[in-house]
Amino acid sequence: QVDRMTGLIRQLLDFARKREMKPTEIDLRSLVTTAVALLDPVARKRSVSLKVIEGVVPLTCTVDPEQMTQVVLNLVMNAVHASSAGQTVTLALGRGQAVPPPEDGRAEQSCSRVEVRDHGTGITSEALPRIFEPFYTTKDVGEGTGLGLSVAYGIVKDHGGWMDVVSRPGDGSVFTVWLPERGRA
């Protein structure tokens, strides 16, 4: 219980305190590979496979590696928890044109993307609009704090990016992180 409380307090502090960004040009493939290596034991314990689909061309992006690793860890951990034994969580990397959310006010632009796909329980249409709110969770009591997606969303936004989610109950979810090639503009 002490470890659980320590983890919760650490999450609350991370959420409340803005950390200084240390942007570095990195290949997002190495960042995703690191995150998958960290979570593979957790996934295997739940009999869930992790699969990475990456292009052969480097996917360089200027991000804070520690913060962006946290985003990938949060998304993959949620996907693993939503998945049943025998299922696969897929991470796909690529580049593409994307349109930011309407409230953003920016036009379509070239972006790097990290997509996390599961075939788990999915998210109801009632819960979907609230998933990035702090402390909102669909997990059972004691299972989650409701901070993982909120923290990830804030980090991505601080990097000038945004997240999309497509989900249907019973069909799983796809979370896509879009990071503009020109960074925060």
Short mmCIF file of N, CA and C in Angstrom, two decimals:
data_model
loop_
_atom_site.label_atom_id
_atom_site.label_comp_id
_atom_site.label_asym_id
_atom_site.label_seq_id
_atom_site.Cartn_x
_atom_site.Cartn_y
_atom_site.Cartn_z
N GLN A 1 0.82 -1.20 0.00
CA GLN A 1 0.00 0.00 0.00
C GLN A 1 0.87 1.26 0.00
N VAL A 2 2.01 1.18 0.71
CA VAL A 2 2.92 2.32 0.77
C VAL A 2 3.45 2.62 -0.63
N ASP A 3 3.83 1.57 -1.36
CA ASP A 3 4.32 1.77 -2.74
C ASP A 3 3.24 2.38 -3.62
N ARG A 4 2.02 1.94 -3.45
CA ARG A 4 0.91 2.47 -4.23
C ARG A 4 0.68 3.96 -3.92
N MET A 5 0.72 4.30 -2.64
CA MET A 5 0.54 5.70 -2.23
C MET A 5 1.70 6.57 -2.74
N THR A 6 2.93 6.04 -2.69
CA THR A 6 4.09 6.77 -3.19
C THR A 6 3.92 7.05 -4.68
N GLY A 7 3.48 6.03 -5.41
CA GLY A 7 3.25 6.20 -6.85
C GLY A 7 2.18 7.24 -7.13
N LEU A 8 1.10 7.22 -6.36
CA LEU A 8 0.01 8.19 -6.53
C LEU A 8 0.50 9.61 -6.23
N ILE A 9 1.25 9.77 -5.17
CA ILE A 9 1.76 11.10 -4.83
C ILE A 9 2.71 11.59 -5.91
N ARG A 10 3.56 10.70 -6.43
CA ARG A 10 4.48 11.08 -7.51
C ARG A 10 3.70 11.54 -8.74
N GLN A 11 2.63 10.81 -9.08
CA GLN A 11 1.79 11.20 -10.23
C GLN A 11 1.14 12.57 -10.00
N LEU A 12 0.64 12.79 -8.80
CA LEU A 12 0.02 14.08 -8.49
C LEU A 12 1.03 15.22 -8.61
N LEU A 13 2.23 15.01 -8.10
CA LEU A 13 3.26 16.04 -8.20
C LEU A 13 3.66 16.29 -9.65
N ASP A 14 3.82 15.21 -10.43
CA ASP A 14 4.16 15.37 -11.85
C ASP A 14 3.07 16.14 -12.58
N PHE A 15 1.83 15.86 -12.22
CA PHE A 15 0.71 16.53 -12.88
C PHE A 15 0.68 18.01 -12.52
N ALA A 16 0.90 18.31 -11.24
CA ALA A 16 0.78 19.69 -10.76
C ALA A 16 1.97 20.56 -11.12
N ARG A 17 3.12 19.97 -11.28
CA ARG A 17 4.35 20.73 -11.49
C ARG A 17 4.77 20.62 -12.96
N LYS A 18 4.92 21.75 -13.59
CA LYS A 18 5.42 21.77 -14.97
C LYS A 18 6.93 21.58 -14.92
N ARG A 19 7.41 20.58 -15.63
CA ARG A 19 8.84 20.38 -15.70
C ARG A 19 9.40 21.14 -16.89
N GLU A 20 10.62 21.61 -16.73
CA GLU A 20 11.27 22.32 -17.82
C GLU A 20 11.52 21.36 -18.97
N MET A 21 11.14 21.79 -20.17
CA MET A 21 11.36 20.97 -21.35
C MET A 21 12.81 21.08 -21.79
N LYS A 22 13.39 19.94 -22.15
CA LYS A 22 14.76 19.89 -22.67
C LYS A 22 14.70 19.26 -24.06
N PRO A 23 14.29 20.07 -25.07
CA PRO A 23 14.13 19.51 -26.41
C PRO A 23 15.45 19.06 -27.03
N THR A 24 15.39 17.89 -27.63
CA THR A 24 16.53 17.28 -28.29
C THR A 24 16.04 16.64 -29.57
N GLU A 25 16.83 16.71 -30.62
CA GLU A 25 16.44 16.04 -31.86
C GLU A 25 16.76 14.55 -31.71
N ILE A 26 15.72 13.73 -31.79
CA ILE A 26 15.90 12.29 -31.64
C ILE A 26 15.10 11.56 -32.70
N ASP A 27 15.41 10.29 -32.87
CA ASP A 27 14.64 9.41 -33.73
C ASP A 27 13.54 8.81 -32.85
N LEU A 28 12.29 9.08 -33.19
CA LEU A 28 11.18 8.58 -32.38
C LEU A 28 11.18 7.05 -32.30
N ARG A 29 11.80 6.39 -33.28
CA ARG A 29 11.86 4.92 -33.26
C ARG A 29 12.60 4.43 -32.02
N SER A 30 13.70 5.09 -31.65
CA SER A 30 14.47 4.65 -30.48
C SER A 30 13.68 4.91 -29.20
N LEU A 31 12.95 6.01 -29.16
CA LEU A 31 12.13 6.35 -28.00
C LEU A 31 11.04 5.28 -27.79
N VAL A 32 10.37 4.89 -28.87
CA VAL A 32 9.32 3.88 -28.79
C VAL A 32 9.90 2.52 -28.42
N THR A 33 11.05 2.19 -28.99
CA THR A 33 11.71 0.91 -28.67
C THR A 33 12.04 0.84 -27.19
N THR A 34 12.53 1.94 -26.62
CA THR A 34 12.85 1.99 -25.19
C THR A 34 11.59 1.79 -24.35
N ALA A 35 10.52 2.48 -24.70
CA ALA A 35 9.26 2.36 -23.95
C ALA A 35 8.72 0.93 -24.00
N VAL A 36 8.78 0.33 -25.17
CA VAL A 36 8.28 -1.05 -25.33
C VAL A 36 9.13 -2.01 -24.50
N ALA A 37 10.45 -1.82 -24.49
CA ALA A 37 11.32 -2.69 -23.69
C ALA A 37 10.98 -2.58 -22.20
N LEU A 38 10.66 -1.37 -21.74
CA LEU A 38 10.30 -1.18 -20.33
C LEU A 38 8.98 -1.86 -19.97
N LEU A 39 8.01 -1.84 -20.90
CA LEU A 39 6.69 -2.38 -20.60
C LEU A 39 6.48 -3.83 -21.01
N ASP A 40 7.42 -4.40 -21.74
CA ASP A 40 7.26 -5.77 -22.21
C ASP A 40 7.03 -6.76 -21.06
N PRO A 41 7.75 -6.66 -19.93
CA PRO A 41 7.48 -7.60 -18.83
C PRO A 41 6.04 -7.48 -18.29
N VAL A 42 5.52 -6.26 -18.21
CA VAL A 42 4.15 -6.05 -17.73
C VAL A 42 3.17 -6.67 -18.72
N ALA A 43 3.41 -6.45 -20.01
CA ALA A 43 2.52 -7.00 -21.04
C ALA A 43 2.56 -8.53 -21.02
N ARG A 44 3.76 -9.10 -20.95
CA ARG A 44 3.88 -10.57 -20.93
C ARG A 44 3.17 -11.16 -19.72
N LYS A 45 3.25 -10.48 -18.58
CA LYS A 45 2.58 -10.98 -17.37
C LYS A 45 1.07 -11.07 -17.59
N ARG A 46 0.54 -10.17 -18.43
CA ARG A 46 -0.89 -10.17 -18.74
C ARG A 46 -1.19 -10.96 -20.02
N SER A 47 -0.17 -11.62 -20.57
CA SER A 47 -0.27 -12.41 -21.82
C SER A 47 -0.70 -11.55 -23.00
N VAL A 48 -0.19 -10.32 -23.05
CA VAL A 48 -0.45 -9.39 -24.14
C VAL A 48 0.87 -9.17 -24.88
N SER A 49 0.82 -9.14 -26.21
CA SER A 49 2.01 -8.91 -27.02
C SER A 49 2.11 -7.45 -27.40
N LEU A 50 3.34 -6.95 -27.52
CA LEU A 50 3.60 -5.60 -28.00
C LEU A 50 4.31 -5.71 -29.34
N LYS A 51 3.81 -4.97 -30.33
CA LYS A 51 4.38 -5.03 -31.68
C LYS A 51 4.63 -3.60 -32.15
N VAL A 52 5.82 -3.35 -32.71
CA VAL A 52 6.16 -2.03 -33.24
C VAL A 52 6.28 -2.11 -34.75
N ILE A 53 5.58 -1.21 -35.44
CA ILE A 53 5.68 -1.09 -36.89
C ILE A 53 6.36 0.25 -37.15
N GLU A 54 7.58 0.18 -37.66
CA GLU A 54 8.33 1.40 -37.89
C GLU A 54 8.84 1.41 -39.32
N GLY A 55 8.97 2.58 -39.87
CA GLY A 55 9.53 2.71 -41.20
C GLY A 55 11.04 2.54 -41.15
N VAL A 56 11.64 2.41 -42.34
CA VAL A 56 13.09 2.25 -42.40
C VAL A 56 13.80 3.60 -42.34
N VAL A 57 13.06 4.66 -42.64
CA VAL A 57 13.63 6.01 -42.60
C VAL A 57 13.57 6.54 -41.18
N PRO A 58 14.65 7.18 -40.70
CA PRO A 58 14.58 7.77 -39.35
C PRO A 58 13.42 8.75 -39.23
N LEU A 59 12.79 8.75 -38.09
CA LEU A 59 11.66 9.64 -37.83
C LEU A 59 12.12 10.65 -36.78
N THR A 60 12.95 11.59 -37.22
CA THR A 60 13.51 12.56 -36.28
C THR A 60 12.50 13.63 -35.92
N CYS A 61 12.57 14.02 -34.67
CA CYS A 61 11.65 15.01 -34.14
C CYS A 61 12.35 15.70 -32.97
N THR A 62 12.07 16.97 -32.75
CA THR A 62 12.65 17.68 -31.62
C THR A 62 11.65 17.67 -30.46
N VAL A 63 11.98 16.84 -29.46
CA VAL A 63 11.11 16.66 -28.30
C VAL A 63 11.97 16.51 -27.06
N ASP A 64 11.34 16.62 -25.91
CA ASP A 64 11.99 16.27 -24.66
C ASP A 64 11.87 14.74 -24.55
N PRO A 65 12.96 14.01 -24.70
CA PRO A 65 12.88 12.54 -24.74
C PRO A 65 12.23 11.93 -23.50
N GLU A 66 12.54 12.46 -22.33
CA GLU A 66 11.98 11.90 -21.10
C GLU A 66 10.46 12.10 -21.06
N GLN A 67 10.02 13.31 -21.41
CA GLN A 67 8.58 13.58 -21.38
C GLN A 67 7.83 12.78 -22.45
N MET A 68 8.41 12.70 -23.65
CA MET A 68 7.72 11.97 -24.72
C MET A 68 7.73 10.46 -24.44
N THR A 69 8.76 9.96 -23.77
CA THR A 69 8.75 8.55 -23.35
C THR A 69 7.60 8.33 -22.38
N GLN A 70 7.37 9.29 -21.48
CA GLN A 70 6.26 9.18 -20.54
C GLN A 70 4.92 9.09 -21.27
N VAL A 71 4.76 9.86 -22.35
CA VAL A 71 3.53 9.80 -23.15
C VAL A 71 3.33 8.40 -23.70
N VAL A 72 4.37 7.85 -24.31
CA VAL A 72 4.27 6.51 -24.90
C VAL A 72 4.00 5.47 -23.82
N LEU A 73 4.70 5.57 -22.70
CA LEU A 73 4.47 4.63 -21.59
C LEU A 73 3.02 4.66 -21.12
N ASN A 74 2.47 5.87 -20.93
CA ASN A 74 1.08 6.00 -20.47
C ASN A 74 0.11 5.38 -21.47
N LEU A 75 0.30 5.66 -22.75
CA LEU A 75 -0.62 5.14 -23.78
C LEU A 75 -0.53 3.62 -23.89
N VAL A 76 0.69 3.10 -23.87
CA VAL A 76 0.86 1.65 -24.00
C VAL A 76 0.34 0.94 -22.76
N MET A 77 0.60 1.49 -21.58
CA MET A 77 0.10 0.87 -20.35
C MET A 77 -1.43 0.80 -20.35
N ASN A 78 -2.08 1.88 -20.77
CA ASN A 78 -3.54 1.86 -20.87
C ASN A 78 -4.01 0.80 -21.86
N ALA A 79 -3.32 0.71 -22.99
CA ALA A 79 -3.69 -0.28 -24.01
C ALA A 79 -3.53 -1.70 -23.50
N VAL A 80 -2.45 -1.95 -22.77
CA VAL A 80 -2.23 -3.28 -22.19
C VAL A 80 -3.33 -3.60 -21.19
N HIS A 81 -3.69 -2.64 -20.33
CA HIS A 81 -4.75 -2.88 -19.34
C HIS A 81 -6.11 -3.11 -19.99
N ALA A 82 -6.34 -2.50 -21.17
CA ALA A 82 -7.62 -2.67 -21.86
C ALA A 82 -7.70 -3.98 -22.63
N SER A 83 -6.56 -4.63 -22.81
CA SER A 83 -6.48 -5.84 -23.65
C SER A 83 -6.66 -7.11 -22.83
N SER A 84 -7.23 -8.09 -23.49
CA SER A 84 -7.37 -9.42 -22.88
C SER A 84 -6.16 -10.27 -23.23
N ALA A 85 -5.98 -11.35 -22.49
CA ALA A 85 -4.88 -12.28 -22.77
C ALA A 85 -4.96 -12.74 -24.23
N GLY A 86 -3.78 -12.80 -24.85
CA GLY A 86 -3.71 -13.24 -26.25
C GLY A 86 -3.81 -12.12 -27.26
N GLN A 87 -4.13 -10.92 -26.84
CA GLN A 87 -4.26 -9.80 -27.77
C GLN A 87 -2.91 -9.10 -27.96
N THR A 88 -2.85 -8.26 -29.00
CA THR A 88 -1.63 -7.52 -29.34
C THR A 88 -1.89 -6.03 -29.32
N VAL A 89 -0.98 -5.29 -28.70
CA VAL A 89 -0.99 -3.83 -28.75
C VAL A 89 0.05 -3.45 -29.81
N THR A 90 -0.37 -2.64 -30.79
CA THR A 90 0.50 -2.27 -31.89
C THR A 90 0.85 -0.79 -31.81
N LEU A 91 2.13 -0.49 -31.97
CA LEU A 91 2.61 0.88 -32.05
C LEU A 91 3.09 1.09 -33.48
N ALA A 92 2.56 2.09 -34.16
CA ALA A 92 2.95 2.39 -35.53
C ALA A 92 3.51 3.81 -35.58
N LEU A 93 4.59 3.97 -36.31
CA LEU A 93 5.25 5.26 -36.46
C LEU A 93 5.21 5.68 -37.91
N GLY A 94 5.10 6.98 -38.14
CA GLY A 94 5.12 7.46 -39.51
C GLY A 94 5.04 8.97 -39.58
N ARG A 95 4.94 9.44 -40.81
CA ARG A 95 4.77 10.87 -41.09
C ARG A 95 3.50 11.02 -41.90
N GLY A 96 2.91 12.20 -41.82
CA GLY A 96 1.72 12.46 -42.61
C GLY A 96 1.21 13.87 -42.42
N GLN A 97 0.25 14.22 -43.22
CA GLN A 97 -0.43 15.50 -43.10
C GLN A 97 -1.56 15.33 -42.08
N ALA A 98 -1.71 16.30 -41.22
CA ALA A 98 -2.76 16.22 -40.20
C ALA A 98 -3.32 17.60 -39.92
N VAL A 99 -4.58 17.62 -39.56
CA VAL A 99 -5.26 18.86 -39.21
C VAL A 99 -5.44 18.91 -37.70
N PRO A 100 -4.91 19.95 -37.05
CA PRO A 100 -5.08 20.08 -35.60
C PRO A 100 -6.56 20.22 -35.24
N PRO A 101 -6.91 20.04 -33.98
CA PRO A 101 -8.30 20.24 -33.55
C PRO A 101 -8.76 21.66 -33.89
N PRO A 102 -10.05 21.86 -34.14
CA PRO A 102 -10.56 23.18 -34.54
C PRO A 102 -10.19 24.30 -33.58
N GLU A 103 -10.20 24.03 -32.27
CA GLU A 103 -9.89 25.09 -31.30
C GLU A 103 -8.42 25.53 -31.37
N ASP A 104 -7.59 24.74 -32.04
CA ASP A 104 -6.17 25.05 -32.19
C ASP A 104 -5.94 26.22 -33.15
N GLY A 105 -6.75 26.27 -34.21
CA GLY A 105 -6.66 27.38 -35.16
C GLY A 105 -5.58 27.26 -36.21
N ARG A 106 -4.78 26.18 -36.19
CA ARG A 106 -3.74 26.02 -37.20
C ARG A 106 -4.26 25.21 -38.38
N ALA A 107 -3.62 25.41 -39.52
CA ALA A 107 -3.99 24.68 -40.74
C ALA A 107 -3.31 23.31 -40.76
N GLU A 108 -3.69 22.51 -41.76
CA GLU A 108 -3.06 21.21 -41.97
C GLU A 108 -1.55 21.37 -42.06
N GLN A 109 -0.83 20.41 -41.52
CA GLN A 109 0.63 20.51 -41.53
C GLN A 109 1.27 19.13 -41.53
N SER A 110 2.55 19.09 -41.87
CA SER A 110 3.31 17.84 -41.84
C SER A 110 3.65 17.50 -40.40
N CYS A 111 3.42 16.25 -40.04
CA CYS A 111 3.64 15.81 -38.67
C CYS A 111 4.27 14.43 -38.63
N SER A 112 4.96 14.17 -37.53
CA SER A 112 5.34 12.81 -37.17
C SER A 112 4.20 12.28 -36.32
N ARG A 113 3.97 10.96 -36.40
CA ARG A 113 2.89 10.41 -35.59
C ARG A 113 3.32 9.12 -34.92
N VAL A 114 2.79 8.93 -33.73
CA VAL A 114 2.95 7.68 -32.99
C VAL A 114 1.53 7.22 -32.69
N GLU A 115 1.21 6.02 -33.16
CA GLU A 115 -0.14 5.48 -33.00
C GLU A 115 -0.07 4.26 -32.09
N VAL A 116 -0.96 4.20 -31.11
CA VAL A 116 -1.05 3.05 -30.20
C VAL A 116 -2.44 2.46 -30.37
N ARG A 117 -2.47 1.19 -30.83
CA ARG A 117 -3.74 0.52 -31.14
C ARG A 117 -3.90 -0.73 -30.28
N ASP A 118 -5.08 -0.84 -29.67
CA ASP A 118 -5.40 -2.08 -28.95
C ASP A 118 -6.71 -2.63 -29.49
N HIS A 119 -6.98 -3.86 -29.15
CA HIS A 119 -8.23 -4.51 -29.55
C HIS A 119 -9.00 -4.90 -28.29
N GLY A 120 -8.96 -4.00 -27.32
CA GLY A 120 -9.53 -4.27 -26.01
C GLY A 120 -10.98 -3.86 -25.88
N THR A 121 -11.31 -3.38 -24.70
CA THR A 121 -12.70 -3.10 -24.34
C THR A 121 -13.28 -1.88 -25.03
N GLY A 122 -12.44 -0.96 -25.48
CA GLY A 122 -12.94 0.27 -26.11
C GLY A 122 -13.46 1.25 -25.07
N ILE A 123 -13.86 2.41 -25.55
CA ILE A 123 -14.33 3.49 -24.68
C ILE A 123 -15.73 3.88 -25.13
N THR A 124 -16.65 4.01 -24.19
CA THR A 124 -18.02 4.35 -24.54
C THR A 124 -18.09 5.79 -25.08
N SER A 125 -19.13 6.08 -25.85
CA SER A 125 -19.30 7.43 -26.39
C SER A 125 -19.53 8.45 -25.28
N GLU A 126 -20.08 8.01 -24.14
CA GLU A 126 -20.28 8.91 -23.01
C GLU A 126 -18.95 9.28 -22.35
N ALA A 127 -18.03 8.33 -22.27
CA ALA A 127 -16.75 8.55 -21.61
C ALA A 127 -15.74 9.26 -22.50
N LEU A 128 -15.84 9.06 -23.81
CA LEU A 128 -14.84 9.58 -24.75
C LEU A 128 -14.53 11.07 -24.61
N PRO A 129 -15.53 11.95 -24.47
CA PRO A 129 -15.21 13.38 -24.35
C PRO A 129 -14.46 13.76 -23.06
N ARG A 130 -14.44 12.85 -22.08
CA ARG A 130 -13.86 13.19 -20.78
C ARG A 130 -12.51 12.53 -20.51
N ILE A 131 -12.02 11.71 -21.43
CA ILE A 131 -10.86 10.88 -21.11
C ILE A 131 -9.57 11.65 -20.82
N PHE A 132 -9.46 12.89 -21.31
CA PHE A 132 -8.25 13.67 -21.04
C PHE A 132 -8.39 14.58 -19.81
N GLU A 133 -9.53 14.51 -19.13
CA GLU A 133 -9.74 15.30 -17.92
C GLU A 133 -8.95 14.70 -16.76
N PRO A 134 -8.32 15.54 -15.95
CA PRO A 134 -7.60 15.03 -14.78
C PRO A 134 -8.56 14.28 -13.85
N PHE A 135 -8.10 13.16 -13.35
CA PHE A 135 -8.79 12.31 -12.37
C PHE A 135 -9.99 11.56 -12.93
N TYR A 136 -10.23 11.65 -14.22
CA TYR A 136 -11.32 10.87 -14.82
C TYR A 136 -10.77 9.50 -15.19
N THR A 137 -11.43 8.45 -14.75
CA THR A 137 -11.00 7.10 -15.09
C THR A 137 -12.21 6.21 -15.28
N THR A 138 -12.04 5.23 -16.16
CA THR A 138 -13.09 4.23 -16.35
C THR A 138 -12.68 2.92 -15.68
N LYS A 139 -11.51 2.93 -15.06
CA LYS A 139 -11.02 1.72 -14.38
C LYS A 139 -11.71 1.56 -13.04
N ASP A 140 -11.66 0.34 -12.53
CA ASP A 140 -12.24 0.05 -11.22
C ASP A 140 -11.49 0.81 -10.13
N VAL A 141 -12.15 0.98 -8.99
CA VAL A 141 -11.54 1.66 -7.85
C VAL A 141 -10.24 0.94 -7.49
N GLY A 142 -9.18 1.72 -7.30
CA GLY A 142 -7.89 1.14 -6.97
C GLY A 142 -7.05 0.73 -8.17
N GLU A 143 -7.62 0.82 -9.36
CA GLU A 143 -6.92 0.40 -10.58
C GLU A 143 -6.17 1.55 -11.25
N GLY A 144 -6.67 2.76 -11.14
CA GLY A 144 -6.02 3.88 -11.82
C GLY A 144 -6.34 5.19 -11.15
N THR A 145 -5.52 6.21 -11.46
CA THR A 145 -5.71 7.52 -10.84
C THR A 145 -6.45 8.51 -11.73
N GLY A 146 -6.55 8.20 -13.02
CA GLY A 146 -7.17 9.15 -13.94
C GLY A 146 -6.22 10.27 -14.33
N LEU A 147 -4.92 10.05 -14.15
CA LEU A 147 -3.94 11.08 -14.50
C LEU A 147 -3.11 10.75 -15.74
N GLY A 148 -3.02 9.48 -16.11
CA GLY A 148 -2.15 9.07 -17.21
C GLY A 148 -2.43 9.77 -18.52
N LEU A 149 -3.67 9.75 -18.98
CA LEU A 149 -4.02 10.40 -20.25
C LEU A 149 -3.95 11.90 -20.14
N SER A 150 -4.32 12.43 -18.99
CA SER A 150 -4.27 13.87 -18.78
C SER A 150 -2.83 14.38 -18.86
N VAL A 151 -1.91 13.67 -18.21
CA VAL A 151 -0.50 14.04 -18.25
C VAL A 151 0.03 13.92 -19.68
N ALA A 152 -0.29 12.82 -20.35
CA ALA A 152 0.17 12.62 -21.73
C ALA A 152 -0.34 13.74 -22.64
N TYR A 153 -1.61 14.07 -22.50
CA TYR A 153 -2.22 15.13 -23.32
C TYR A 153 -1.49 16.46 -23.10
N GLY A 154 -1.19 16.79 -21.84
CA GLY A 154 -0.51 18.04 -21.52
C GLY A 154 0.90 18.09 -22.10
N ILE A 155 1.62 16.98 -22.03
CA ILE A 155 2.97 16.93 -22.58
C ILE A 155 2.94 17.13 -24.09
N VAL A 156 2.04 16.43 -24.75
CA VAL A 156 1.95 16.54 -26.22
C VAL A 156 1.59 17.97 -26.61
N LYS A 157 0.66 18.57 -25.88
CA LYS A 157 0.27 19.95 -26.17
C LYS A 157 1.44 20.91 -25.96
N ASP A 158 2.22 20.70 -24.90
CA ASP A 158 3.40 21.53 -24.64
C ASP A 158 4.42 21.44 -25.78
N HIS A 159 4.41 20.33 -26.50
CA HIS A 159 5.31 20.13 -27.64
C HIS A 159 4.71 20.67 -28.95
N GLY A 160 3.56 21.33 -28.87
CA GLY A 160 2.93 21.87 -30.06
C GLY A 160 2.09 20.85 -30.81
N GLY A 161 1.89 19.71 -30.21
CA GLY A 161 1.13 18.64 -30.88
C GLY A 161 -0.26 18.46 -30.31
N TRP A 162 -0.88 17.37 -30.69
CA TRP A 162 -2.22 17.04 -30.21
C TRP A 162 -2.41 15.53 -30.30
N MET A 163 -3.48 15.05 -29.65
CA MET A 163 -3.81 13.62 -29.70
C MET A 163 -5.22 13.43 -30.23
N ASP A 164 -5.36 12.40 -31.05
CA ASP A 164 -6.66 11.96 -31.55
C ASP A 164 -6.95 10.60 -30.92
N VAL A 165 -8.21 10.30 -30.74
CA VAL A 165 -8.59 8.97 -30.29
C VAL A 165 -9.82 8.52 -31.06
N VAL A 166 -9.78 7.28 -31.49
CA VAL A 166 -10.92 6.64 -32.14
C VAL A 166 -11.17 5.37 -31.34
N SER A 167 -12.39 5.19 -30.88
CA SER A 167 -12.69 4.03 -30.05
C SER A 167 -14.15 3.63 -30.17
N ARG A 168 -14.36 2.31 -30.11
CA ARG A 168 -15.73 1.78 -30.06
C ARG A 168 -15.74 0.64 -29.06
N PRO A 169 -16.73 0.62 -28.17
CA PRO A 169 -16.80 -0.47 -27.19
C PRO A 169 -16.76 -1.83 -27.89
N GLY A 170 -15.88 -2.68 -27.39
CA GLY A 170 -15.73 -4.02 -27.93
C GLY A 170 -14.76 -4.11 -29.10
N ASP A 171 -14.40 -2.99 -29.71
CA ASP A 171 -13.50 -3.00 -30.87
C ASP A 171 -12.13 -2.42 -30.56
N GLY A 172 -11.93 -1.89 -29.37
CA GLY A 172 -10.63 -1.34 -29.01
C GLY A 172 -10.51 0.14 -29.30
N SER A 173 -9.29 0.64 -29.17
CA SER A 173 -9.02 2.07 -29.29
C SER A 173 -7.74 2.31 -30.07
N VAL A 174 -7.68 3.47 -30.72
CA VAL A 174 -6.48 3.93 -31.39
C VAL A 174 -6.20 5.35 -30.91
N PHE A 175 -5.07 5.53 -30.23
CA PHE A 175 -4.62 6.85 -29.80
C PHE A 175 -3.49 7.26 -30.73
N THR A 176 -3.60 8.45 -31.33
CA THR A 176 -2.56 8.94 -32.23
C THR A 176 -2.01 10.25 -31.68
N VAL A 177 -0.69 10.28 -31.52
CA VAL A 177 0.04 11.49 -31.10
C VAL A 177 0.59 12.13 -32.37
N TRP A 178 0.23 13.39 -32.60
CA TRP A 178 0.70 14.15 -33.76
C TRP A 178 1.68 15.21 -33.27
N LEU A 179 2.88 15.20 -33.83
CA LEU A 179 3.92 16.18 -33.48
C LEU A 179 4.34 16.92 -34.74
N PRO A 180 4.00 18.22 -34.85
CA PRO A 180 4.34 18.98 -36.05
C PRO A 180 5.85 18.98 -36.31
N GLU A 181 6.20 18.81 -37.58
CA GLU A 181 7.62 18.77 -37.96
C GLU A 181 8.35 20.05 -37.60
N ARG A 182 7.65 21.17 -37.65
CA ARG A 182 8.28 22.45 -37.32
C ARG A 182 8.18 22.76 -35.83
N GLY A 183 7.74 21.79 -35.05
CA GLY A 183 7.63 22.01 -33.61
C GLY A 183 6.50 22.96 -33.26
N ARG A 184 6.60 23.56 -32.12
CA ARG A 184 5.57 24.48 -31.65
C ARG A 184 5.63 25.77 -32.45
N ALA A 185 4.56 26.05 -33.19
CA ALA A 185 4.55 27.27 -34.02
C ALA A 185 3.38 28.14 -33.67
#
